[in-house]
Amino acid sequence: MTILGIETSCDETAAAVVVDGQQLRSSVVASQIATHAQYGGVVPEIAARSHIEAIVPVIKQALGDAKLDWADIDGIAVANGPGLNGSLLIGTLAARTLATLRNKPLYGVNHVEAHMYAAWIDAASPKFPVLALIVSGGHTQLVLLRDHGDYQLLGQTLDDAAGEAFDKVAKICGLPYPGGPSIDKAAKLGDSRAFALPKAKTANPLDFSFSGVKTAVLRAAQLAVGDDHKLPSYELPERLTEQQKNDLAASFQRVAVETLVDKLETAAQAHSPASIIICGGVAANQTLRAEASRRLGEVIYPPFALCTDNAAMIAARAGFGLEPIEPAKLHVSPTLSM
Ligand code: KG4
Ligand code: ZN
């Protein structure tokens, strides 16, 4: 089954072609990072408008790169939630229109669930039961998959998502947006024991909480420049030295990574999975990959380009059995849960 995937849930306009859920034929991602960087985060109205401009060329390029035309496409899959309302609307309406015009089956895909399917692409198939850690800018979940579409949510974040914490800590330290890759880079030059930061305790040991460590980084930074909690955070970037920034990044990253791997290890001991997956934007983090593989043995990671948002994972999810939906009945669902 050859599926065209479409993804517009946040700030990347993406289209891809995947055969049978696993063979990648093309993956096009038009990132708006440069546009949003000047605001320090995603501006929803700008994101939606940028999707409108990019969606048609991106879909055309995905078909062109795959050297396919519409006759070769067996179905269209689109992320219809969760995400930003205006952004989701553009991809969903494009998919609905194309499915109607080209008379193709249409599949609505849960974006967070799809992140796991990046691990099926061009790789050895994960074996069930699969334990998955999904760590992105908007989500942090531990999921036990018994089969495709048959899963149990073991834990999730109670406040900030893992990627969101990387982004916020980067902002405190004055490191460039998006924060995850900046922290990853700065941490390599820092001392991960320079600052003592707390690990949150949660009632369900498989839940996550990152807002405490984020605030602890803010307090540590205020103290490091010789001030107190009244110092506005926007004054920190110019007062922190490069070494202090690198040390804060390394210390935060160590605690964040240890927390993620601690929980993954606890879940693995409880559920004895046949395969373990780490996916989502934060799965691009080098220290997380090294630490998880060191402590858990074989862990499957999607290719780097498919950790962050892309449409290949959307097409892959639809390749493993979803019921088609009538185009007029597919609506966006910004708060769709797993
Ligand atoms: O999956 P994704 O592209 O978007 C969402 O669905 O949210 O994830 C984006 C998140 C951002 O918070 C970004 O800072 C983080 O992934 N990220 C990283 C790295 N690369 C991206 N976090 C840590 N280390 C990285 N190398
Ligand atoms: Zn995502």
mmCIF file of C-alpha atoms and ligand atoms in Angstrom:
data_model
loop_
_atom_site.group_PDB
_atom_site.id
_atom_site.type_symbol
_atom_site.label_atom_id
_atom_site.label_comp_id
_atom_site.label_asym_id
_atom_site.label_seq_id
_atom_site.Cartn_x
_atom_site.Cartn_y
_atom_site.Cartn_z
ATOM 1 C CA MET A 1 0.000 0.000 0.000
ATOM 2 C CA THR A 2 1.491 3.340 -1.099
ATOM 3 C CA ILE A 3 0.425 6.158 1.215
ATOM 4 C CA LEU A 4 0.878 9.906 0.856
ATOM 5 C CA GLY A 5 1.275 11.386 4.343
ATOM 6 C CA ILE A 6 0.594 15.014 5.242
ATOM 7 C CA GLU A 7 1.689 16.762 8.462
ATOM 8 C CA THR A 8 0.997 20.361 9.529
ATOM 9 C CA SER A 9 0.292 20.095 13.261
ATOM 10 C CA CYS A 10 2.823 22.690 14.419
ATOM 11 C CA ASP A 11 5.506 24.575 12.502
ATOM 12 C CA GLU A 12 6.652 22.118 9.817
ATOM 13 C CA THR A 13 4.774 21.656 6.560
ATOM 14 C CA ALA A 14 5.507 18.094 5.530
ATOM 15 C CA ALA A 15 4.508 15.481 2.951
ATOM 16 C CA ALA A 16 5.959 12.023 2.354
ATOM 17 C CA VAL A 17 5.358 8.782 0.513
ATOM 18 C CA VAL A 18 5.780 5.470 2.368
ATOM 19 C CA VAL A 19 5.095 1.990 1.009
ATOM 20 C CA ASP A 20 3.621 -0.665 3.340
ATOM 21 C CA GLY A 21 4.369 1.407 6.421
ATOM 22 C CA GLN A 22 8.119 0.851 6.158
ATOM 23 C CA GLN A 23 9.710 1.812 2.860
ATOM 24 C CA LEU A 24 10.444 5.489 2.602
ATOM 25 C CA ARG A 25 10.055 6.828 -0.953
ATOM 26 C CA SER A 26 10.224 10.539 -0.167
ATOM 27 C CA SER A 27 10.013 12.893 2.782
ATOM 28 C CA VAL A 28 9.781 16.653 2.378
ATOM 29 C CA VAL A 29 9.808 18.956 5.409
ATOM 30 C CA ALA A 30 9.474 22.724 4.988
ATOM 31 C CA SER A 31 10.528 24.064 8.377
ATOM 32 C CA GLN A 32 9.373 27.444 9.649
ATOM 33 C CA ILE A 33 12.033 27.519 12.376
ATOM 34 C CA ALA A 34 13.792 30.552 10.888
ATOM 35 C CA THR A 35 10.501 32.477 10.770
ATOM 36 C CA HIS A 36 9.598 31.770 14.390
ATOM 37 C CA ALA A 37 13.149 32.066 15.796
ATOM 38 C CA GLN A 38 12.918 35.882 15.930
ATOM 39 C CA TYR A 39 9.944 35.527 18.329
ATOM 40 C CA GLY A 40 11.615 32.831 20.460
ATOM 41 C CA GLY A 41 8.810 30.353 19.840
ATOM 42 C CA VAL A 42 6.038 29.319 17.463
ATOM 43 C CA VAL A 43 3.486 32.044 16.646
ATOM 44 C CA PRO A 44 0.293 30.090 15.774
ATOM 45 C CA GLU A 45 -1.139 32.633 13.302
ATOM 46 C CA ILE A 46 2.132 32.853 11.372
ATOM 47 C CA ALA A 47 2.419 29.047 11.392
ATOM 48 C CA ALA A 48 -1.034 28.620 9.848
ATOM 49 C CA ARG A 49 -0.367 31.198 7.157
ATOM 50 C CA SER A 50 2.996 29.639 6.311
ATOM 51 C CA HIS A 51 1.328 26.224 5.934
ATOM 52 C CA ILE A 52 -1.069 27.704 3.374
ATOM 53 C CA GLU A 53 1.875 28.917 1.290
ATOM 54 C CA ALA A 54 3.882 25.706 1.557
ATOM 55 C CA ILE A 55 1.370 22.865 1.456
ATOM 56 C CA VAL A 56 0.833 22.508 -2.313
ATOM 57 C CA PRO A 57 4.524 22.759 -3.339
ATOM 58 C CA VAL A 58 5.514 20.376 -0.527
ATOM 59 C CA ILE A 59 2.992 17.726 -1.630
ATOM 60 C CA LYS A 60 4.068 18.120 -5.260
ATOM 61 C CA GLN A 61 7.701 17.698 -4.270
ATOM 62 C CA ALA A 62 6.955 14.574 -2.196
ATOM 63 C CA LEU A 63 5.286 12.945 -5.224
ATOM 64 C CA GLY A 64 8.061 14.169 -7.535
ATOM 65 C CA ASP A 65 10.889 12.937 -5.292
ATOM 66 C CA ALA A 66 9.160 9.538 -5.082
ATOM 67 C CA LYS A 67 8.825 9.577 -8.905
ATOM 68 C CA LEU A 68 5.137 8.746 -8.549
ATOM 69 C CA ASP A 69 1.933 10.330 -9.706
ATOM 70 C CA TRP A 70 -1.578 10.199 -8.322
ATOM 71 C CA ALA A 71 -2.395 6.883 -10.009
ATOM 72 C CA ASP A 72 0.283 5.210 -7.836
ATOM 73 C CA ILE A 73 -1.126 6.501 -4.531
ATOM 74 C CA ASP A 74 -3.437 4.102 -2.664
ATOM 75 C CA GLY A 75 -4.445 6.445 0.133
ATOM 76 C CA ILE A 76 -3.877 9.770 1.881
ATOM 77 C CA ALA A 77 -3.059 10.026 5.591
ATOM 78 C CA VAL A 78 -3.080 13.278 7.547
ATOM 79 C CA ALA A 79 -2.342 14.256 11.144
ATOM 80 C CA ASN A 80 -5.666 15.728 12.322
ATOM 81 C CA GLY A 81 -4.565 16.150 15.965
ATOM 82 C CA PRO A 82 -3.242 16.977 18.442
ATOM 83 C CA GLY A 83 -1.639 20.306 17.557
ATOM 84 C CA LEU A 84 -2.364 23.936 16.792
ATOM 85 C CA ASN A 85 -5.901 24.402 15.500
ATOM 86 C CA GLY A 86 -5.068 26.701 12.582
ATOM 87 C CA SER A 87 -2.076 24.588 11.553
ATOM 88 C CA LEU A 88 -3.978 21.280 11.684
ATOM 89 C CA LEU A 89 -6.752 22.802 9.570
ATOM 90 C CA ILE A 90 -4.472 23.438 6.591
ATOM 91 C CA GLY A 91 -3.164 19.869 6.331
ATOM 92 C CA THR A 92 -6.535 18.324 7.088
ATOM 93 C CA LEU A 93 -8.415 20.436 4.539
ATOM 94 C CA ALA A 94 -5.733 19.771 1.914
ATOM 95 C CA ALA A 95 -5.998 16.012 2.556
ATOM 96 C CA ARG A 96 -9.801 16.059 2.511
ATOM 97 C CA THR A 97 -9.833 17.978 -0.764
ATOM 98 C CA LEU A 98 -7.251 15.735 -2.442
ATOM 99 C CA ALA A 99 -8.982 12.556 -1.240
ATOM 100 C CA THR A 100 -12.247 13.793 -2.751
ATOM 101 C CA LEU A 101 -10.717 15.051 -6.012
ATOM 102 C CA ARG A 102 -8.504 12.011 -6.580
ATOM 103 C CA ASN A 103 -10.986 9.535 -5.149
ATOM 104 C CA LYS A 104 -8.552 8.049 -2.608
ATOM 105 C CA PRO A 105 -9.238 6.590 0.849
ATOM 106 C CA LEU A 106 -8.486 9.108 3.608
ATOM 107 C CA TYR A 107 -6.972 8.278 7.003
ATOM 108 C CA GLY A 108 -6.909 10.528 10.075
ATOM 109 C CA VAL A 109 -3.766 9.915 12.123
ATOM 110 C CA ASN A 110 -2.946 10.833 15.728
ATOM 111 C CA HIS A 111 0.300 12.820 15.510
ATOM 112 C CA VAL A 112 1.698 11.570 18.837
ATOM 113 C CA GLU A 113 0.914 7.939 18.045
ATOM 114 C CA ALA A 114 2.560 8.452 14.657
ATOM 115 C CA HIS A 115 5.866 9.500 16.266
ATOM 116 C CA MET A 116 6.329 5.834 17.254
ATOM 117 C CA TYR A 117 5.930 4.719 13.640
ATOM 118 C CA ALA A 118 9.052 6.608 12.606
ATOM 119 C CA ALA A 119 10.834 3.651 14.237
ATOM 120 C CA TRP A 120 9.321 1.238 11.706
ATOM 121 C CA ILE A 121 10.680 3.105 8.681
ATOM 122 C CA ASP A 122 13.645 1.596 6.835
ATOM 123 C CA ALA A 123 14.589 -0.341 9.988
ATOM 124 C CA ALA A 124 14.320 -3.764 11.510
ATOM 125 C CA SER A 125 10.686 -4.009 12.674
ATOM 126 C CA PRO A 126 10.227 -3.508 16.389
ATOM 127 C CA LYS A 127 8.756 -6.644 18.001
ATOM 128 C CA PHE A 128 5.629 -6.674 20.164
ATOM 129 C CA PRO A 129 5.171 -5.976 22.969
ATOM 130 C CA VAL A 130 6.923 -2.676 22.267
ATOM 131 C CA LEU A 131 7.721 -0.178 25.008
ATOM 132 C CA ALA A 132 7.866 3.337 23.562
ATOM 133 C CA LEU A 133 9.070 6.598 25.067
ATOM 134 C CA ILE A 134 7.653 9.502 23.051
ATOM 135 C CA VAL A 135 9.506 12.729 23.841
ATOM 136 C CA SER A 136 8.662 15.778 21.772
ATOM 137 C CA GLY A 137 8.061 19.487 22.167
ATOM 138 C CA GLY A 138 4.426 18.919 23.054
ATOM 139 C CA HIS A 139 4.339 15.411 24.505
ATOM 140 C CA THR A 140 6.061 13.045 26.892
ATOM 141 C CA GLN A 141 4.462 9.615 27.116
ATOM 142 C CA LEU A 142 5.439 6.070 28.009
ATOM 143 C CA VAL A 143 3.364 3.632 25.974
ATOM 144 C CA LEU A 144 3.109 -0.157 25.910
ATOM 145 C CA LEU A 145 2.064 -1.343 22.433
ATOM 146 C CA ARG A 146 0.704 -4.880 22.330
ATOM 147 C CA ASP A 147 -0.046 -4.622 18.615
ATOM 148 C CA HIS A 148 -0.731 -1.909 16.039
ATOM 149 C CA GLY A 149 -3.507 0.245 17.462
ATOM 150 C CA ASP A 150 -3.607 -1.752 20.712
ATOM 151 C CA TYR A 151 -1.733 0.164 23.364
ATOM 152 C CA GLN A 152 -1.749 1.264 26.967
ATOM 153 C CA LEU A 153 -0.584 4.647 28.221
ATOM 154 C CA LEU A 154 1.723 3.893 31.167
ATOM 155 C CA GLY A 155 2.672 7.435 32.078
ATOM 156 C CA GLN A 156 2.836 10.991 30.819
ATOM 157 C CA THR A 157 3.966 14.451 31.821
ATOM 158 C CA LEU A 158 1.961 16.280 34.454
ATOM 159 C CA ASP A 159 3.194 19.690 33.297
ATOM 160 C CA ASP A 160 5.868 20.576 30.701
ATOM 161 C CA ALA A 161 6.806 18.174 27.917
ATOM 162 C CA ALA A 162 10.459 17.102 27.791
ATOM 163 C CA GLY A 163 11.200 19.137 24.647
ATOM 164 C CA GLU A 164 9.360 22.129 26.081
ATOM 165 C CA ALA A 165 11.664 21.969 29.133
ATOM 166 C CA PHE A 166 14.739 21.930 26.837
ATOM 167 C CA ASP A 167 13.293 24.937 24.969
ATOM 168 C CA LYS A 168 12.515 26.907 28.161
ATOM 169 C CA VAL A 169 15.885 26.190 29.800
ATOM 170 C CA ALA A 170 17.634 27.275 26.585
ATOM 171 C CA LYS A 171 15.682 30.537 26.697
ATOM 172 C CA ILE A 172 16.701 31.158 30.333
ATOM 173 C CA CYS A 173 20.344 30.615 29.349
ATOM 174 C CA GLY A 174 20.074 32.747 26.205
ATOM 175 C CA LEU A 175 20.796 29.815 23.890
ATOM 176 C CA PRO A 176 19.182 30.031 20.429
ATOM 177 C CA TYR A 177 15.760 28.609 19.511
ATOM 178 C CA PRO A 178 14.950 25.735 19.100
ATOM 179 C CA GLY A 179 16.377 24.940 22.501
ATOM 180 C CA GLY A 180 16.849 21.176 22.280
ATOM 181 C CA PRO A 181 19.683 21.164 19.745
ATOM 182 C CA SER A 182 21.253 24.250 21.424
ATOM 183 C CA ILE A 183 21.320 22.565 24.836
ATOM 184 C CA ASP A 184 22.673 19.381 23.229
ATOM 185 C CA LYS A 185 25.548 21.415 21.724
ATOM 186 C CA ALA A 186 26.283 23.653 24.743
ATOM 187 C CA ALA A 187 26.181 20.677 27.138
ATOM 188 C CA LYS A 188 29.159 19.118 25.360
ATOM 189 C CA LEU A 189 31.272 22.062 26.572
ATOM 190 C CA GLY A 190 29.863 22.139 30.099
ATOM 191 C CA ASP A 191 30.228 20.321 33.425
ATOM 192 C CA SER A 192 27.111 18.255 34.066
ATOM 193 C CA ARG A 193 27.820 18.272 37.842
ATOM 194 C CA ALA A 194 28.337 22.031 38.132
ATOM 195 C CA PHE A 195 24.793 22.674 39.362
ATOM 196 C CA ALA A 196 22.757 20.380 41.626
ATOM 197 C CA LEU A 197 19.248 20.210 40.157
ATOM 198 C CA PRO A 198 16.299 18.203 41.505
ATOM 199 C CA LYS A 199 14.600 15.162 39.957
ATOM 200 C CA ALA A 200 10.823 15.331 40.391
ATOM 201 C CA LYS A 201 8.963 12.581 42.259
ATOM 202 C CA THR A 202 5.522 11.682 40.904
ATOM 203 C CA ALA A 203 2.705 9.653 42.501
ATOM 204 C CA ASN A 204 2.700 7.316 39.482
ATOM 205 C CA PRO A 205 6.424 6.518 39.098
ATOM 206 C CA LEU A 206 5.949 6.395 35.317
ATOM 207 C CA ASP A 207 4.599 9.954 35.086
ATOM 208 C CA PHE A 208 6.939 12.877 34.404
ATOM 209 C CA SER A 209 7.232 16.436 35.686
ATOM 210 C CA PHE A 210 9.723 18.935 34.291
ATOM 211 C CA SER A 211 8.488 22.297 35.566
ATOM 212 C CA GLY A 212 10.397 21.963 38.869
ATOM 213 C CA VAL A 213 13.789 21.398 37.269
ATOM 214 C CA LYS A 214 13.128 24.269 34.865
ATOM 215 C CA THR A 215 12.472 26.631 37.799
ATOM 216 C CA ALA A 216 15.542 25.230 39.570
ATOM 217 C CA VAL A 217 17.648 26.182 36.518
ATOM 218 C CA LEU A 218 16.239 29.716 36.697
ATOM 219 C CA ARG A 219 17.115 30.019 40.424
ATOM 220 C CA ALA A 220 20.589 28.544 39.863
ATOM 221 C CA ALA A 221 21.207 31.034 37.053
ATOM 222 C CA GLN A 222 20.052 33.985 39.190
ATOM 223 C CA LEU A 223 22.382 32.877 42.001
ATOM 224 C CA ALA A 224 25.242 32.264 39.574
ATOM 225 C CA VAL A 225 25.185 35.925 38.466
ATOM 226 C CA GLY A 226 25.096 37.003 42.121
ATOM 227 C CA ASP A 227 21.456 38.028 42.237
ATOM 228 C CA ASP A 228 18.211 36.598 43.643
ATOM 229 C CA HIS A 229 14.772 35.409 42.482
ATOM 230 C CA LYS A 230 13.685 39.011 41.766
ATOM 231 C CA LEU A 231 16.087 39.294 38.813
ATOM 232 C CA PRO A 232 13.991 39.160 35.617
ATOM 233 C CA SER A 233 14.905 36.134 33.497
ATOM 234 C CA TYR A 234 15.396 38.282 30.376
ATOM 235 C CA GLU A 235 18.447 39.866 32.014
ATOM 236 C CA LEU A 236 20.152 36.503 32.501
ATOM 237 C CA PRO A 237 21.485 35.815 28.971
ATOM 238 C CA GLU A 238 23.732 38.908 28.997
ATOM 239 C CA ARG A 239 24.944 38.377 32.580
ATOM 240 C CA LEU A 240 25.773 34.659 32.398
ATOM 241 C CA THR A 241 29.264 33.754 31.142
ATOM 242 C CA GLU A 242 29.618 31.239 28.294
ATOM 243 C CA GLN A 243 30.959 28.703 30.798
ATOM 244 C CA GLN A 244 27.971 29.209 33.137
ATOM 245 C CA LYS A 245 25.584 28.730 30.195
ATOM 246 C CA ASN A 246 27.350 25.543 29.148
ATOM 247 C CA ASP A 247 27.379 24.254 32.743
ATOM 248 C CA LEU A 248 23.662 25.010 33.192
ATOM 249 C CA ALA A 249 22.882 23.265 29.890
ATOM 250 C CA ALA A 250 24.960 20.214 30.835
ATOM 251 C CA SER A 251 23.515 19.984 34.353
ATOM 252 C CA PHE A 252 19.934 20.314 33.118
ATOM 253 C CA GLN A 253 20.492 17.821 30.321
ATOM 254 C CA ARG A 254 21.972 15.271 32.715
ATOM 255 C CA VAL A 255 18.937 15.464 35.032
ATOM 256 C CA ALA A 256 16.437 15.422 32.133
ATOM 257 C CA VAL A 257 18.107 12.464 30.437
ATOM 258 C CA GLU A 258 18.515 10.511 33.687
ATOM 259 C CA THR A 259 14.844 11.102 34.508
ATOM 260 C CA LEU A 260 13.708 9.844 31.088
ATOM 261 C CA VAL A 261 15.925 6.766 31.226
ATOM 262 C CA ASP A 262 15.051 6.015 34.903
ATOM 263 C CA LYS A 263 11.344 5.870 33.997
ATOM 264 C CA LEU A 264 11.959 3.890 30.841
ATOM 265 C CA GLU A 265 14.010 1.389 32.826
ATOM 266 C CA THR A 266 11.293 1.059 35.509
ATOM 267 C CA ALA A 267 8.673 0.430 32.792
ATOM 268 C CA ALA A 268 10.934 -2.087 31.042
ATOM 269 C CA GLN A 269 11.419 -4.030 34.278
ATOM 270 C CA ALA A 270 7.650 -4.104 34.872
ATOM 271 C CA HIS A 271 6.582 -5.070 31.339
ATOM 272 C CA SER A 272 9.502 -7.020 29.782
ATOM 273 C CA PRO A 273 9.052 -5.620 26.264
ATOM 274 C CA ALA A 274 10.486 -7.399 23.205
ATOM 275 C CA SER A 275 11.579 -4.022 21.759
ATOM 276 C CA ILE A 276 12.155 -0.546 23.148
ATOM 277 C CA ILE A 277 11.676 2.603 21.044
ATOM 278 C CA ILE A 278 12.614 6.204 21.840
ATOM 279 C CA CYS A 279 11.049 8.680 19.397
ATOM 280 C CA GLY A 280 9.978 12.311 19.005
ATOM 281 C CA GLY A 281 12.169 15.401 18.670
ATOM 282 C CA VAL A 282 14.112 14.845 21.899
ATOM 283 C CA ALA A 283 15.145 11.377 20.636
ATOM 284 C CA ALA A 284 17.610 13.303 18.454
ATOM 285 C CA ASN A 285 19.521 14.087 21.675
ATOM 286 C CA GLN A 286 22.916 12.366 21.612
ATOM 287 C CA THR A 287 23.273 12.048 25.385
ATOM 288 C CA LEU A 288 19.804 10.515 25.714
ATOM 289 C CA ARG A 289 20.655 7.936 23.039
ATOM 290 C CA ALA A 290 23.978 7.073 24.647
ATOM 291 C CA GLU A 291 22.565 6.802 28.170
ATOM 292 C CA ALA A 292 19.495 4.762 27.144
ATOM 293 C CA SER A 293 21.534 2.309 25.067
ATOM 294 C CA ARG A 294 24.121 1.967 27.852
ATOM 295 C CA ARG A 295 21.493 1.137 30.486
ATOM 296 C CA LEU A 296 18.873 -0.733 28.464
ATOM 297 C CA GLY A 297 20.816 -2.548 25.768
ATOM 298 C CA GLU A 298 19.229 -2.505 22.334
ATOM 299 C CA VAL A 299 17.013 0.535 21.836
ATOM 300 C CA ILE A 300 15.486 1.435 18.461
ATOM 301 C CA TYR A 301 15.679 5.094 17.402
ATOM 302 C CA PRO A 302 14.160 6.514 14.234
ATOM 303 C CA PRO A 303 16.648 8.026 11.777
ATOM 304 C CA PHE A 304 17.589 11.536 13.029
ATOM 305 C CA ALA A 305 15.513 13.275 10.340
ATOM 306 C CA LEU A 306 12.408 11.337 11.395
ATOM 307 C CA CYS A 307 12.671 12.129 15.131
ATOM 308 C CA THR A 308 11.343 15.663 14.704
ATOM 309 C CA ASP A 309 8.030 16.315 12.963
ATOM 310 C CA ASN A 310 7.680 14.786 9.505
ATOM 311 C CA ALA A 311 5.001 13.242 7.301
ATOM 312 C CA ALA A 312 6.700 9.868 6.779
ATOM 313 C CA MET A 313 5.622 8.799 10.266
ATOM 314 C CA ILE A 314 2.032 9.796 9.426
ATOM 315 C CA ALA A 315 2.066 7.695 6.237
ATOM 316 C CA ALA A 316 3.764 4.824 8.107
ATOM 317 C CA ARG A 317 1.054 4.732 10.777
ATOM 318 C CA ALA A 318 -1.653 4.480 8.111
ATOM 319 C CA GLY A 319 0.286 1.633 6.489
ATOM 320 C CA PHE A 320 -0.403 -0.576 9.510
ATOM 321 C CA GLY A 321 -4.157 -0.704 9.333
ATOM 322 C CA LEU A 322 -6.494 2.199 9.984
ATOM 323 C CA GLU A 323 -10.143 2.521 8.951
ATOM 324 C CA PRO A 324 -10.630 5.083 6.185
ATOM 325 C CA ILE A 325 -12.916 7.999 6.962
ATOM 326 C CA GLU A 326 -15.271 9.950 4.693
ATOM 327 C CA PRO A 327 -13.524 13.259 3.829
ATOM 328 C CA ALA A 328 -16.358 15.480 5.078
ATOM 329 C CA LYS A 329 -16.278 13.664 8.435
ATOM 330 C CA LEU A 330 -12.587 14.199 9.181
ATOM 331 C CA HIS A 331 -12.309 17.137 11.573
ATOM 332 C CA VAL A 332 -9.298 18.577 13.348
ATOM 333 C CA SER A 333 -8.859 17.657 16.978
ATOM 334 C CA PRO A 334 -6.306 20.002 18.649
ATOM 335 C CA THR A 335 -6.508 18.221 22.024
ATOM 336 C CA LEU A 336 -6.685 14.657 20.680
ATOM 337 C CA SER A 337 -5.193 12.312 23.278
ATOM 338 C CA MET A 338 -3.691 8.871 22.869
HETATM 339 O O1 KG4 B 1 8.653 16.038 17.660
HETATM 340 P P1 KG4 B 1 8.924 17.479 17.486
HETATM 341 O O2 KG4 B 1 9.539 17.948 16.212
HETATM 342 O O3 KG4 B 1 7.645 18.357 17.661
HETATM 343 C C1 KG4 B 1 6.554 18.067 18.481
HETATM 344 O O4 KG4 B 1 5.721 17.205 18.131
HETATM 345 O O5 KG4 B 1 6.518 18.709 19.555
HETATM 346 O O6 KG4 B 1 9.849 17.897 18.726
HETATM 347 C C2 KG4 B 1 10.395 19.169 18.835
HETATM 348 C C3 KG4 B 1 11.120 19.223 20.167
HETATM 349 C C4 KG4 B 1 11.572 20.634 20.534
HETATM 350 O O7 KG4 B 1 11.198 20.916 21.867
HETATM 351 C C5 KG4 B 1 13.090 20.569 20.386
HETATM 352 O O8 KG4 B 1 13.768 21.449 21.237
HETATM 353 C C6 KG4 B 1 13.356 19.113 20.739
HETATM 354 O O9 KG4 B 1 12.291 18.399 20.141
HETATM 355 N N1 KG4 B 1 14.649 18.650 20.210
HETATM 356 C C7 KG4 B 1 15.672 18.243 20.993
HETATM 357 C C8 KG4 B 1 16.753 17.948 20.127
HETATM 358 N N2 KG4 B 1 16.342 18.170 18.848
HETATM 359 C C9 KG4 B 1 15.045 18.591 18.919
HETATM 360 N N3 KG4 B 1 15.764 18.125 22.330
HETATM 361 C C10 KG4 B 1 16.921 17.695 22.836
HETATM 362 N N4 KG4 B 1 18.008 17.426 22.088
HETATM 363 C C11 KG4 B 1 17.978 17.525 20.739
HETATM 364 N N5 KG4 B 1 19.053 17.243 20.007
HETATM 365 ZN ZN ZN B 2 5.657 15.896 16.953
#
